[in-house]
Coordinates of C-alpha atoms (C1' of nucleotides) in Angstrom, one line a residue:
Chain A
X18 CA -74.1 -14.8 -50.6
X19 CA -70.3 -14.3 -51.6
X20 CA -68.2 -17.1 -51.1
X21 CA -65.2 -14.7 -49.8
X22 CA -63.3 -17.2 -48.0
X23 CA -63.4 -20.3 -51.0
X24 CA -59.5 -21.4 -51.1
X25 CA -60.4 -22.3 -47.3
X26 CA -60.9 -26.1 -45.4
X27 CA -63.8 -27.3 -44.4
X28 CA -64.4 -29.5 -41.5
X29 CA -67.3 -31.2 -39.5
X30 CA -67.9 -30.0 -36.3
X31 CA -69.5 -31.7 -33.7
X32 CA -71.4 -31.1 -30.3
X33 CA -71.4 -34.0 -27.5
X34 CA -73.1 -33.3 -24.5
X35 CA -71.8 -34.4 -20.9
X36 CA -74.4 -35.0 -19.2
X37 CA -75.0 -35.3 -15.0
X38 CA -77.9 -36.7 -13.4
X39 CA -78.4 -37.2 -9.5
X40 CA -79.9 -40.2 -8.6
X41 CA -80.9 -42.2 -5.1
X42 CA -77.7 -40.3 -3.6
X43 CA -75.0 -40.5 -6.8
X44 CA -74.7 -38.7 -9.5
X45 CA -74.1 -40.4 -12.6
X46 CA -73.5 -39.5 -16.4
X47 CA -75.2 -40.8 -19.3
X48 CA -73.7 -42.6 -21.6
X49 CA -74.8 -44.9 -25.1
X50 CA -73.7 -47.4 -26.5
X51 CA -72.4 -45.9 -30.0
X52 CA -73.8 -47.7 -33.4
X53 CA -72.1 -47.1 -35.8
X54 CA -68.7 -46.7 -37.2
X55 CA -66.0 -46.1 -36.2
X56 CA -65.9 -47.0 -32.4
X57 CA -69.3 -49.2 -33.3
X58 CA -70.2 -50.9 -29.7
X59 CA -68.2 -48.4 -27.2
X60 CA -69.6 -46.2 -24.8
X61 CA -69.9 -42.2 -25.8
X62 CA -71.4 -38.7 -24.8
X63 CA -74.4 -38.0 -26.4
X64 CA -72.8 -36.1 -29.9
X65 CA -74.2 -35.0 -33.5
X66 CA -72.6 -33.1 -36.2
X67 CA -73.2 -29.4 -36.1
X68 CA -75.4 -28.6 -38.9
X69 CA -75.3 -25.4 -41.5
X70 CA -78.1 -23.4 -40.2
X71 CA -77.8 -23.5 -36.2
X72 CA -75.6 -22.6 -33.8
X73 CA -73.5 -24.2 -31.2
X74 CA -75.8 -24.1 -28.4
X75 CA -78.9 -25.4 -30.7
X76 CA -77.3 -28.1 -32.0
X77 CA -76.6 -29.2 -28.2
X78 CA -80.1 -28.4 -27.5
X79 CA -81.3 -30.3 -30.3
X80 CA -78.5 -33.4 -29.7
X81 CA -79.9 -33.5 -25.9
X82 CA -83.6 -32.9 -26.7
X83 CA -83.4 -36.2 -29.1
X84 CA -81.8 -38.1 -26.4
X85 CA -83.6 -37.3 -23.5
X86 CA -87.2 -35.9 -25.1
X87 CA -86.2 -32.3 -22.7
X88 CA -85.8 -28.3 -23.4
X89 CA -84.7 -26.0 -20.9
X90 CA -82.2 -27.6 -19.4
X91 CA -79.1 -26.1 -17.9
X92 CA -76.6 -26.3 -20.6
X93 CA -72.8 -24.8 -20.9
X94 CA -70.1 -24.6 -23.3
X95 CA -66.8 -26.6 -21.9
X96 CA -64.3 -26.6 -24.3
X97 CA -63.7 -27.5 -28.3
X98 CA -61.9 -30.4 -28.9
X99 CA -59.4 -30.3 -32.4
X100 CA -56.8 -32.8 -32.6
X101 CA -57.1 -34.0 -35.9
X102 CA -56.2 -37.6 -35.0
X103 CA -59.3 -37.5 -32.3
X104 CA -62.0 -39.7 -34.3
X105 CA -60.2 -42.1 -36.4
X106 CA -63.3 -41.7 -39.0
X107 CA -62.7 -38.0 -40.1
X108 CA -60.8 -34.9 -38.8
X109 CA -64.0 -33.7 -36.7
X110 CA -64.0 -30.5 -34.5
X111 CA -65.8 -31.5 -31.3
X112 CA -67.6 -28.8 -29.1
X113 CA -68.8 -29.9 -25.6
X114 CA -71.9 -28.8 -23.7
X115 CA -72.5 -30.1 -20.3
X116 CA -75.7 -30.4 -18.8
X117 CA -77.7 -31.0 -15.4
X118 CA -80.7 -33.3 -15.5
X119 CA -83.0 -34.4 -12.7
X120 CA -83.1 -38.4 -12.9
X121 CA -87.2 -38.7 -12.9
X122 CA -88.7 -41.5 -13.2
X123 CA -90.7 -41.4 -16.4
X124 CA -86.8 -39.9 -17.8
X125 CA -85.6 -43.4 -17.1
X126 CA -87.9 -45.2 -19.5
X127 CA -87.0 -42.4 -22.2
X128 CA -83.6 -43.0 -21.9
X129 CA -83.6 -46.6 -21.8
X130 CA -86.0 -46.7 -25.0
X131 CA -83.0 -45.0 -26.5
X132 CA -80.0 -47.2 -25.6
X133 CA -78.6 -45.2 -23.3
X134 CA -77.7 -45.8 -19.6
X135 CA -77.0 -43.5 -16.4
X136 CA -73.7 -44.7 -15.0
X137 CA -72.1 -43.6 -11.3
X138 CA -69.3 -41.4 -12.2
X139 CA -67.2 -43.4 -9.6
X140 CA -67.3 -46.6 -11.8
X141 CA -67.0 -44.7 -15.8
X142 CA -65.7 -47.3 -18.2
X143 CA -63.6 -46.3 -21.3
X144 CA -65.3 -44.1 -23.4
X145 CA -65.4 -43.6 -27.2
X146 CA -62.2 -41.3 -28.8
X147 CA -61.2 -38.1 -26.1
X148 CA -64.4 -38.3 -24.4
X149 CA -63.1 -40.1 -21.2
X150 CA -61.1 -36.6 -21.3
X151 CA -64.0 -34.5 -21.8
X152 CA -66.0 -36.0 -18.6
X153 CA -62.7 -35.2 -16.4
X154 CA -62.9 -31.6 -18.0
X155 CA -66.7 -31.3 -17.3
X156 CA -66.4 -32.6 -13.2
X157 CA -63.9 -30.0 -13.0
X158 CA -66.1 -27.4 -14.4
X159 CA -68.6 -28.6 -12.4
X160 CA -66.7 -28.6 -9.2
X161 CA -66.3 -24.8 -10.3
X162 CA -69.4 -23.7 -11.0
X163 CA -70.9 -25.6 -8.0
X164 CA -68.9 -23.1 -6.1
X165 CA -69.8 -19.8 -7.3
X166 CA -74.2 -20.7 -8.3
X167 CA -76.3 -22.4 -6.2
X168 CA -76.0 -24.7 -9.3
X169 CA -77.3 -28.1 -7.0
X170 CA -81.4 -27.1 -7.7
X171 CA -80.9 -28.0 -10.9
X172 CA -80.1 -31.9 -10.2
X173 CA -83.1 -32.0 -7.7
X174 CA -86.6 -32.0 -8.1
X175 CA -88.8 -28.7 -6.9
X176 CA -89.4 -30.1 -3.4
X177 CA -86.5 -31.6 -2.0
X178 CA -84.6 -31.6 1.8
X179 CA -81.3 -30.3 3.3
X180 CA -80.0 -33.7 4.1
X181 CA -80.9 -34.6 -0.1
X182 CA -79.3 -31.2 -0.9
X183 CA -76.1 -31.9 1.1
X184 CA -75.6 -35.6 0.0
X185 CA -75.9 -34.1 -3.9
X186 CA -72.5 -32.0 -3.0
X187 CA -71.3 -34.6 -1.0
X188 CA -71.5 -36.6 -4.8
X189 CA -70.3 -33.7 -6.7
X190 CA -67.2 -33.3 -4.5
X191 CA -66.6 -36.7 -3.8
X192 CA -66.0 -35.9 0.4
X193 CA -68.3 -35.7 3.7
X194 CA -69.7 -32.4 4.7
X195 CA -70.4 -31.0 8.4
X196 CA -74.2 -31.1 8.5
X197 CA -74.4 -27.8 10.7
X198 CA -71.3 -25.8 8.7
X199 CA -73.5 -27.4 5.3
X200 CA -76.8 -25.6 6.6
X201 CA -75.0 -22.7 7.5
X202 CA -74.0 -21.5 4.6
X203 CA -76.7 -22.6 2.4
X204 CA -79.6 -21.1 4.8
X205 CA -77.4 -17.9 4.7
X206 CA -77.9 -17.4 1.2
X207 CA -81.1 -16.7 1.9
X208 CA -82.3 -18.1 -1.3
X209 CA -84.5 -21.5 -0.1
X210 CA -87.9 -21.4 1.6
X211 CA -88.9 -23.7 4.0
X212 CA -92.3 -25.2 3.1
X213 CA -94.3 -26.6 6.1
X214 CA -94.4 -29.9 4.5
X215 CA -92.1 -32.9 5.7
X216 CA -90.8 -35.8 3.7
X217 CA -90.9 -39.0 5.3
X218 CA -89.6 -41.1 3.0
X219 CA -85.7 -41.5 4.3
X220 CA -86.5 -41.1 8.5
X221 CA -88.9 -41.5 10.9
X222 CA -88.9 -37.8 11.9
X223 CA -89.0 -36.8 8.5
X224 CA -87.1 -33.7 6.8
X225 CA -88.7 -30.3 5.7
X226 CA -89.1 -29.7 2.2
X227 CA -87.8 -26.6 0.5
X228 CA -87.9 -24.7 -2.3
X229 CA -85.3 -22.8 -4.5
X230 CA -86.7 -19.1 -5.0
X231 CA -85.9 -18.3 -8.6
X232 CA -87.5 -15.0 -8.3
X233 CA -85.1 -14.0 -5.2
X234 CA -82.0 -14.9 -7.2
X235 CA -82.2 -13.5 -10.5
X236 CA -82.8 -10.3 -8.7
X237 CA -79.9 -11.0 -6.8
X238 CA -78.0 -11.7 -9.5
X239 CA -79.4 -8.9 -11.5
X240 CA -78.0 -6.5 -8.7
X241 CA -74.4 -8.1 -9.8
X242 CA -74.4 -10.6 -6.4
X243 CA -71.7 -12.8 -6.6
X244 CA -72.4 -16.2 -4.7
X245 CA -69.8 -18.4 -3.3
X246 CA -70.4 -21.2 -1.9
X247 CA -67.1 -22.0 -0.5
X248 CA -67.8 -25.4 -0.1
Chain B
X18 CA -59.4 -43.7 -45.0
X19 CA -63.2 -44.2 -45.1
X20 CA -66.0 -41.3 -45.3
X21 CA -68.0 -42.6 -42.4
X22 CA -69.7 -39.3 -42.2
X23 CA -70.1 -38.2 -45.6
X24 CA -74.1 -36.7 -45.8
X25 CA -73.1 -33.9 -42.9
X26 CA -72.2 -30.6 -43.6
X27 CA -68.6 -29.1 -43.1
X28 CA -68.0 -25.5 -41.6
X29 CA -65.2 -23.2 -41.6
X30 CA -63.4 -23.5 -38.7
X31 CA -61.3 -19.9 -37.2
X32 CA -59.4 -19.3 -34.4
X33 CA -58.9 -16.1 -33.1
X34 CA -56.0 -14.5 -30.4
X35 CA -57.3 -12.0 -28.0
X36 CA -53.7 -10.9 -26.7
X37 CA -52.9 -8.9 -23.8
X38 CA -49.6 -6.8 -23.4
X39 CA -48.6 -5.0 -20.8
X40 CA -46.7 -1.7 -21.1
X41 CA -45.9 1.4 -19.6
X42 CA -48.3 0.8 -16.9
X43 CA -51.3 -0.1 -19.4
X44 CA -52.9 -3.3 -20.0
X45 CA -53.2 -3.3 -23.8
X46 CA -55.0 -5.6 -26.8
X47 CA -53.3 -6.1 -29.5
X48 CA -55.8 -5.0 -32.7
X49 CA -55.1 -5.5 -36.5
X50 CA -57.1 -3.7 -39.4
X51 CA -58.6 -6.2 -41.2
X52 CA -57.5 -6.0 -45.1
X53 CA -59.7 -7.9 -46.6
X54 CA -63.7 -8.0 -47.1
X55 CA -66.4 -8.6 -45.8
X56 CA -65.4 -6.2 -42.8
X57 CA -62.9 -4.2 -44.7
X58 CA -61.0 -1.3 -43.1
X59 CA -62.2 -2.5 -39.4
X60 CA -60.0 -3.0 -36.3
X61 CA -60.5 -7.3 -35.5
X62 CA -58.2 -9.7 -33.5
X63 CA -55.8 -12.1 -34.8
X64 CA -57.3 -15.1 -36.4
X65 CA -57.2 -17.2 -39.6
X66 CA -58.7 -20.6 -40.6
X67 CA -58.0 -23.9 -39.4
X68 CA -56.4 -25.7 -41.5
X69 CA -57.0 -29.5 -42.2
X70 CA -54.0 -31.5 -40.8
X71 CA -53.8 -29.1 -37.4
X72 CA -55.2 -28.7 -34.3
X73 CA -56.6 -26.0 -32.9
X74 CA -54.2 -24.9 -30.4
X75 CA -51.4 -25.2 -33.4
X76 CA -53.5 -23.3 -35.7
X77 CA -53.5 -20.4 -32.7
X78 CA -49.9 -20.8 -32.6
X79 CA -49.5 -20.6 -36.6
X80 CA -51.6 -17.0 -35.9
X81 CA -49.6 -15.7 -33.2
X82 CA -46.2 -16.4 -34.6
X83 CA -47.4 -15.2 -38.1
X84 CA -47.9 -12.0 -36.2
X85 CA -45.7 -11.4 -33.9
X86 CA -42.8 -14.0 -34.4
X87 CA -43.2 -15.5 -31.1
X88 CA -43.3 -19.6 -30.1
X89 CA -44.1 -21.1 -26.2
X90 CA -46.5 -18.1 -25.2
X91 CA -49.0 -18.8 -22.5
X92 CA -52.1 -19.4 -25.0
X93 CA -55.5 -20.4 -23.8
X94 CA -58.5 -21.9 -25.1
X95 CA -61.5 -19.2 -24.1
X96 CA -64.9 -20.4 -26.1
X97 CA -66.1 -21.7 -29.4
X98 CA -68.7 -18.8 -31.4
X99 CA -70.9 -20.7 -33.4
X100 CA -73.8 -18.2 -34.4
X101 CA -74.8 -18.8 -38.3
X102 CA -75.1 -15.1 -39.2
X103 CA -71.6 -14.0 -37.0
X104 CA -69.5 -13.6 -40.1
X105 CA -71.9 -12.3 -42.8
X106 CA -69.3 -13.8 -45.3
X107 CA -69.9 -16.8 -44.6
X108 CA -70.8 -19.3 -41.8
X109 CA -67.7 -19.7 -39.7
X110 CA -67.4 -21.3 -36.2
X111 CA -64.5 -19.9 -34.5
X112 CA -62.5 -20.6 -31.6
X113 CA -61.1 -17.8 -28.8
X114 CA -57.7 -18.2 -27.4
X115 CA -56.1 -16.1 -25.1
X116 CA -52.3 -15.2 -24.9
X117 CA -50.1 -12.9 -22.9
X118 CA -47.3 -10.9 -24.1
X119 CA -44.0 -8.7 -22.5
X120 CA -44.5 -5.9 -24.4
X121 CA -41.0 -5.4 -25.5
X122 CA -39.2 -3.2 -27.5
X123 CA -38.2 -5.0 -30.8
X124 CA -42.0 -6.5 -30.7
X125 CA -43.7 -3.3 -31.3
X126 CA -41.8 -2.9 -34.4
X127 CA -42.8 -5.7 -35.6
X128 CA -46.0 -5.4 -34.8
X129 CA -46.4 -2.0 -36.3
X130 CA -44.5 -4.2 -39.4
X131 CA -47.9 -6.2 -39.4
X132 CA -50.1 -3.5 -39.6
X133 CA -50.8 -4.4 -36.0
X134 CA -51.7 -2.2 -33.2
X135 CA -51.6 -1.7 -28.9
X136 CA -54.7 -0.4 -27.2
X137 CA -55.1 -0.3 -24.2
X138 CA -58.0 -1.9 -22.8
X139 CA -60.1 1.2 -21.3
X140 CA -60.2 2.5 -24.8
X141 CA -61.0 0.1 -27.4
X142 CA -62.6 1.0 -30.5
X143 CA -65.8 -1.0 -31.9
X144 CA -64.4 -4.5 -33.4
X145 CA -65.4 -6.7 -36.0
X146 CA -68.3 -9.0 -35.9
X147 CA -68.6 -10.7 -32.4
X148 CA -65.0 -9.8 -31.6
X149 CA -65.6 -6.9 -28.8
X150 CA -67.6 -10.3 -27.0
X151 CA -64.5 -12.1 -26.9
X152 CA -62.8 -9.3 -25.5
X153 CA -65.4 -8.9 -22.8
X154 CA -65.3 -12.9 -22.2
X155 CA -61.3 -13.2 -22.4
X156 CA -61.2 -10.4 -19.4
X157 CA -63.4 -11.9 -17.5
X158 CA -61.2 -15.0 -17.6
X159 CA -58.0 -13.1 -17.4
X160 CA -59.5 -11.9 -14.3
X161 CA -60.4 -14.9 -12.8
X162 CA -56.9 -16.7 -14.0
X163 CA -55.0 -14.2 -12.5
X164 CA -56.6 -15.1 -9.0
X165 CA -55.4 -18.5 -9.3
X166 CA -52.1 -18.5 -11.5
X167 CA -49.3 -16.3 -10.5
X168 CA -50.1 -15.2 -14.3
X169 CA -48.7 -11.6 -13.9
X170 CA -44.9 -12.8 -14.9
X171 CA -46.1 -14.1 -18.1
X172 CA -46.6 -10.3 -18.9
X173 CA -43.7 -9.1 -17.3
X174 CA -39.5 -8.8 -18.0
X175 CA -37.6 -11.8 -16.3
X176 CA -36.9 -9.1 -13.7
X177 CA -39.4 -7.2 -12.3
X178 CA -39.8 -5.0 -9.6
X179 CA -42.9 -4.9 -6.7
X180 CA -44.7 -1.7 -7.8
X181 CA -44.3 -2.9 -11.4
X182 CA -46.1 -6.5 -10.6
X183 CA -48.8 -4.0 -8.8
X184 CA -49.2 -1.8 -10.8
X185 CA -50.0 -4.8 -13.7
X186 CA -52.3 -6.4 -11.4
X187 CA -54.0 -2.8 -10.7
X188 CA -54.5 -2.9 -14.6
X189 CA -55.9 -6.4 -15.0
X190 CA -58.5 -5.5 -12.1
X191 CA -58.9 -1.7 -12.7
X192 CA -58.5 -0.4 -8.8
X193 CA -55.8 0.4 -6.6
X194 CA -54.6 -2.1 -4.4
X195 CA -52.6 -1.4 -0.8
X196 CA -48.9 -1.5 -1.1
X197 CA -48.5 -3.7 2.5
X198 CA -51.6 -6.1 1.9
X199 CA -50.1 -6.5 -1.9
X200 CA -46.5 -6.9 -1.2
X201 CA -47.9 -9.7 2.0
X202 CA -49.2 -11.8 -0.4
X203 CA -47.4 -12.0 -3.2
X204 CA -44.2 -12.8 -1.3
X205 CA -46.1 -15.0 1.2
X206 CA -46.4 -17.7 -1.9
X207 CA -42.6 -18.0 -1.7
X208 CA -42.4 -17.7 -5.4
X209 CA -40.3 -14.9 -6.0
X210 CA -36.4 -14.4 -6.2
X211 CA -35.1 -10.8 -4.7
X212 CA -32.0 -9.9 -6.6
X213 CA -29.2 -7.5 -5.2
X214 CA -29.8 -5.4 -8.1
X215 CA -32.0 -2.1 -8.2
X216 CA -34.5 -0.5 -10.6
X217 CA -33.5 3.2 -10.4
X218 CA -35.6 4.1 -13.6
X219 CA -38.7 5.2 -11.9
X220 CA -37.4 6.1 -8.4
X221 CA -34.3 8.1 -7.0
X222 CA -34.3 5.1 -4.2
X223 CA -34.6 2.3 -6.5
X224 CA -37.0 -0.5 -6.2
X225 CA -35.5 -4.0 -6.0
X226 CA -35.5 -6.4 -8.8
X227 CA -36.9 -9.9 -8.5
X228 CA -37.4 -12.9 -10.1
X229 CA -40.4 -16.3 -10.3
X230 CA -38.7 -19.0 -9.3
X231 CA -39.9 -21.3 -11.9
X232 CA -38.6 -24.9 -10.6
X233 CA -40.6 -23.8 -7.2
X234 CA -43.7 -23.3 -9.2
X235 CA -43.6 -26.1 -11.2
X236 CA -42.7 -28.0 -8.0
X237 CA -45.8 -26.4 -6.2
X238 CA -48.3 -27.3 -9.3
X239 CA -46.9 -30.6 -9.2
X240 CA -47.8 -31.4 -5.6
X241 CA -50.9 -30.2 -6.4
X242 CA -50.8 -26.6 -4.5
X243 CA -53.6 -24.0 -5.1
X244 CA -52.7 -20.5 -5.6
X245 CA -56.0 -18.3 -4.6
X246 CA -54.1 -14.8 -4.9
X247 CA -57.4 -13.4 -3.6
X248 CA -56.7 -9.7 -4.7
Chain C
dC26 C1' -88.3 -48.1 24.2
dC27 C1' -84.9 -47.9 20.9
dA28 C1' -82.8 -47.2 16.5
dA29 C1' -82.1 -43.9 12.9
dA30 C1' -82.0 -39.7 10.9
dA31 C1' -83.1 -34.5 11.6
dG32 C1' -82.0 -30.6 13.7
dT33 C1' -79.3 -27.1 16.4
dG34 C1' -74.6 -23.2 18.5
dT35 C1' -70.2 -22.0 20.1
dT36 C1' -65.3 -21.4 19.9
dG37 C1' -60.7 -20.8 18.1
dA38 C1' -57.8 -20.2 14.1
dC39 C1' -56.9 -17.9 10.1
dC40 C1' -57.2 -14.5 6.6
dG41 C1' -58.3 -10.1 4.5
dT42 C1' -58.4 -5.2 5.1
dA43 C1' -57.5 -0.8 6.7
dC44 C1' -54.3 2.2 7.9
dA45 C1' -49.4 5.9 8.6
dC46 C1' -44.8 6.6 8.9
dC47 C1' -39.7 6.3 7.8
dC48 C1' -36.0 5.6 4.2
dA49 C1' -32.9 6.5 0.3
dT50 C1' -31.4 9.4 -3.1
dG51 C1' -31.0 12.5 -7.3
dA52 C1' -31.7 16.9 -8.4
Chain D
dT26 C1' -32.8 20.0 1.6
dC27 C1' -36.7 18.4 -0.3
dA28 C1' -39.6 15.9 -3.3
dT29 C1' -40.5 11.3 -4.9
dG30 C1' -41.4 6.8 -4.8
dG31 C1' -39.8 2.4 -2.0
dG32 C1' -40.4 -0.1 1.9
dT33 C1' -42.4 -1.8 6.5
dG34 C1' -46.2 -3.9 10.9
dT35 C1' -50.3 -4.1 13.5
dA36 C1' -55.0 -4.4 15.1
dC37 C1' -59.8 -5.5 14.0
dG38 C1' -63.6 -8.1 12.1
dG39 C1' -65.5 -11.7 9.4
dT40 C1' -65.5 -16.4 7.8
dC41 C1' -64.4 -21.3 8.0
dA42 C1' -63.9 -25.6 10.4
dA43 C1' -64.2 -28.5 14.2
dC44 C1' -67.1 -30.4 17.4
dA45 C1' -71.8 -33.3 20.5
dC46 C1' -76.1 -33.5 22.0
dT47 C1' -81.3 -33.3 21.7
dT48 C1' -85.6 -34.3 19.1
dT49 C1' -88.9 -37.1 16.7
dT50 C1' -91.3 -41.2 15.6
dG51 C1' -92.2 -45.8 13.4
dG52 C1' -91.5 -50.3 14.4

DNA sequence: CCAAAAGTGTTGACCGTACACCCATGA
DNA sequence: TCATGGGTGTACGGTCAACACTTTTGG
């Protein structure tokens, strides 16, 4: 290969990952406790350096999959980070991912083996360099995207209830929702089916499970629907 | 300073400018022929290296004023490209910005000085590398910017007229709006200044001039107010 | 039998959209 | 005087938000 561009700079460029989990009605971030130097002992995003031979979205990918032991997670570009001055060690490009993680039990142990710790997003310490930034960056986007995808399956597990499903946007944007207005407009997507099962485990009564149809919105999407969930 | 990090690998870094003008009616995108290999002879956006003691958003400003001789544009961040192979010269993560122009007179000289060129949007040519995707992703988020930023006067003379602010937001969505619902809106945010003066260059009546009221604006932002110029 | 959560409809306000005619003036 | 573009108001339909009571059942 040529080396066209030779007289240029060089710089390391990272990928930290913001990532949300929803968990016995909050959702929380995950954080670990950073171990080396500099910032040794603060609290960070999940980050590693981009390397030669991957791109962006791998080395997020890779950075997450390390961290949490998972593939195929929901996973978006947020911004790119470039003040030189922004980690003290080295001028280091920093491009963030956010992700969307359901908070299972066995992901708990995984996490924990690796030093890092699921923390409310009401209650976020300081964080390591800019990332205290990044998180308010990624809510926002989150907030956004919540809006216009029925982005809320992802933070659940397969099975889950209306009331679950309305107290995960009740987390995400931080205010009560009508109950009737909330099952409105979600049932009117027409995109969750009712299974005949109940769960049991929050009421007497019980809830009915549901189901998010996959198959139902990619078509929809495929046909150029736009969703918004005017929340 | 220490090297903390000093087994990772450093990348070039780019930024490029996807910059819109508007003129005569026609939302343009201001193309350059690239002089140099690999890519020799084809139409690209603006962009160059990021240099070591910059940021990001500086280095797009170092670009823009390199090529057009204008500071304090409206510049966004749009998306970091990070595929290995997307310059074949070498591997080079770069960094979209967008920025919005008046298309004034003494600027197209200047551009045509550069070697630069106006297209307008409907009819762009085949770009270099991955650029036509950041054209594709920088209208998308033109699009969506313009619904919730009265962006239109950052493209726009200081004085303006109605049909000419409709006609550029006919361009940034391709379709024909309706004169009453437009002219409703747009002066329903109480943004706008009506002058005594006329426009008589497109009309034997003569449309009235206007101003943004910038203090109001800020004002507005500062309280927190939400434009959604639903269009 | 009662406490606690699940489930269910209606109304009014507001907003977006569609739509047609008069006005001012330079040529 | 007429052609051209500028300027104006209303009525309908759909969507959002507010609001209270009944149902189920385990303890």
């Amino acid at each position: 290969m040529h080396q066209y561009y030779q007289q240029e700079d060089r710089q390391l460029v990272a990928v930290d990952c913001v990532i949300f989990g929803f968990d016995k009605g909050l959702l929380k971030l995950l954080l670990l406790k950073r171990n080396f130097e500099p910032g040794l002992g603060k609290w960070s995003l999940a980050g590693g350096f981009l390397q030669r031979k991957e791109s962006l979205v791998e080395a997020a990918d890779r950075v997450l999959c390390k961290l949490t032991g998972l593939k195929d997670v929901f996973l978006e570009q947020l911004y790119a980070y470039g003040n030189p001055a922004r980690d003290p060690g080295e001028r280091v490009v920093s491009v963030t991912y956010f992700a969307l993680l359901k908070v299972e039990d066995y992901y708990k142990d995984l996490v924990i083996e690796n030093g890092a710790h699921w923390q409310a997003i009401e209650n976020i310490p300081e964080l390591l360099f800019d990332h205290g930034e990044m998180v308010e960056k990624a809510l926002c986007r989150l907030r956004l995207v919540a809006k216009s995808q029925p982005i809320g399956f992802e933070l659940l597990p397969a099975k889950f209830t209306l009331p679950q499903l309305q107290s995960l946007y009740e987390a995400i944007y931080q205010k009560e929702l009508d109950k009737r207005n909330f099952r409105k407009k979600i049932l009117s997507m027409d995109l969750l089916d009712k299974l005949d099962e109940k769960d049991k485990s929050s009421s007497k009564k019980g809830a009915f499970l549901y189901r998010f149809n996959t198959e139902k919105y990619k078509e929809l999407v495929a046909k150029g629907f736009y969703f918004s969930l005017d929340i």
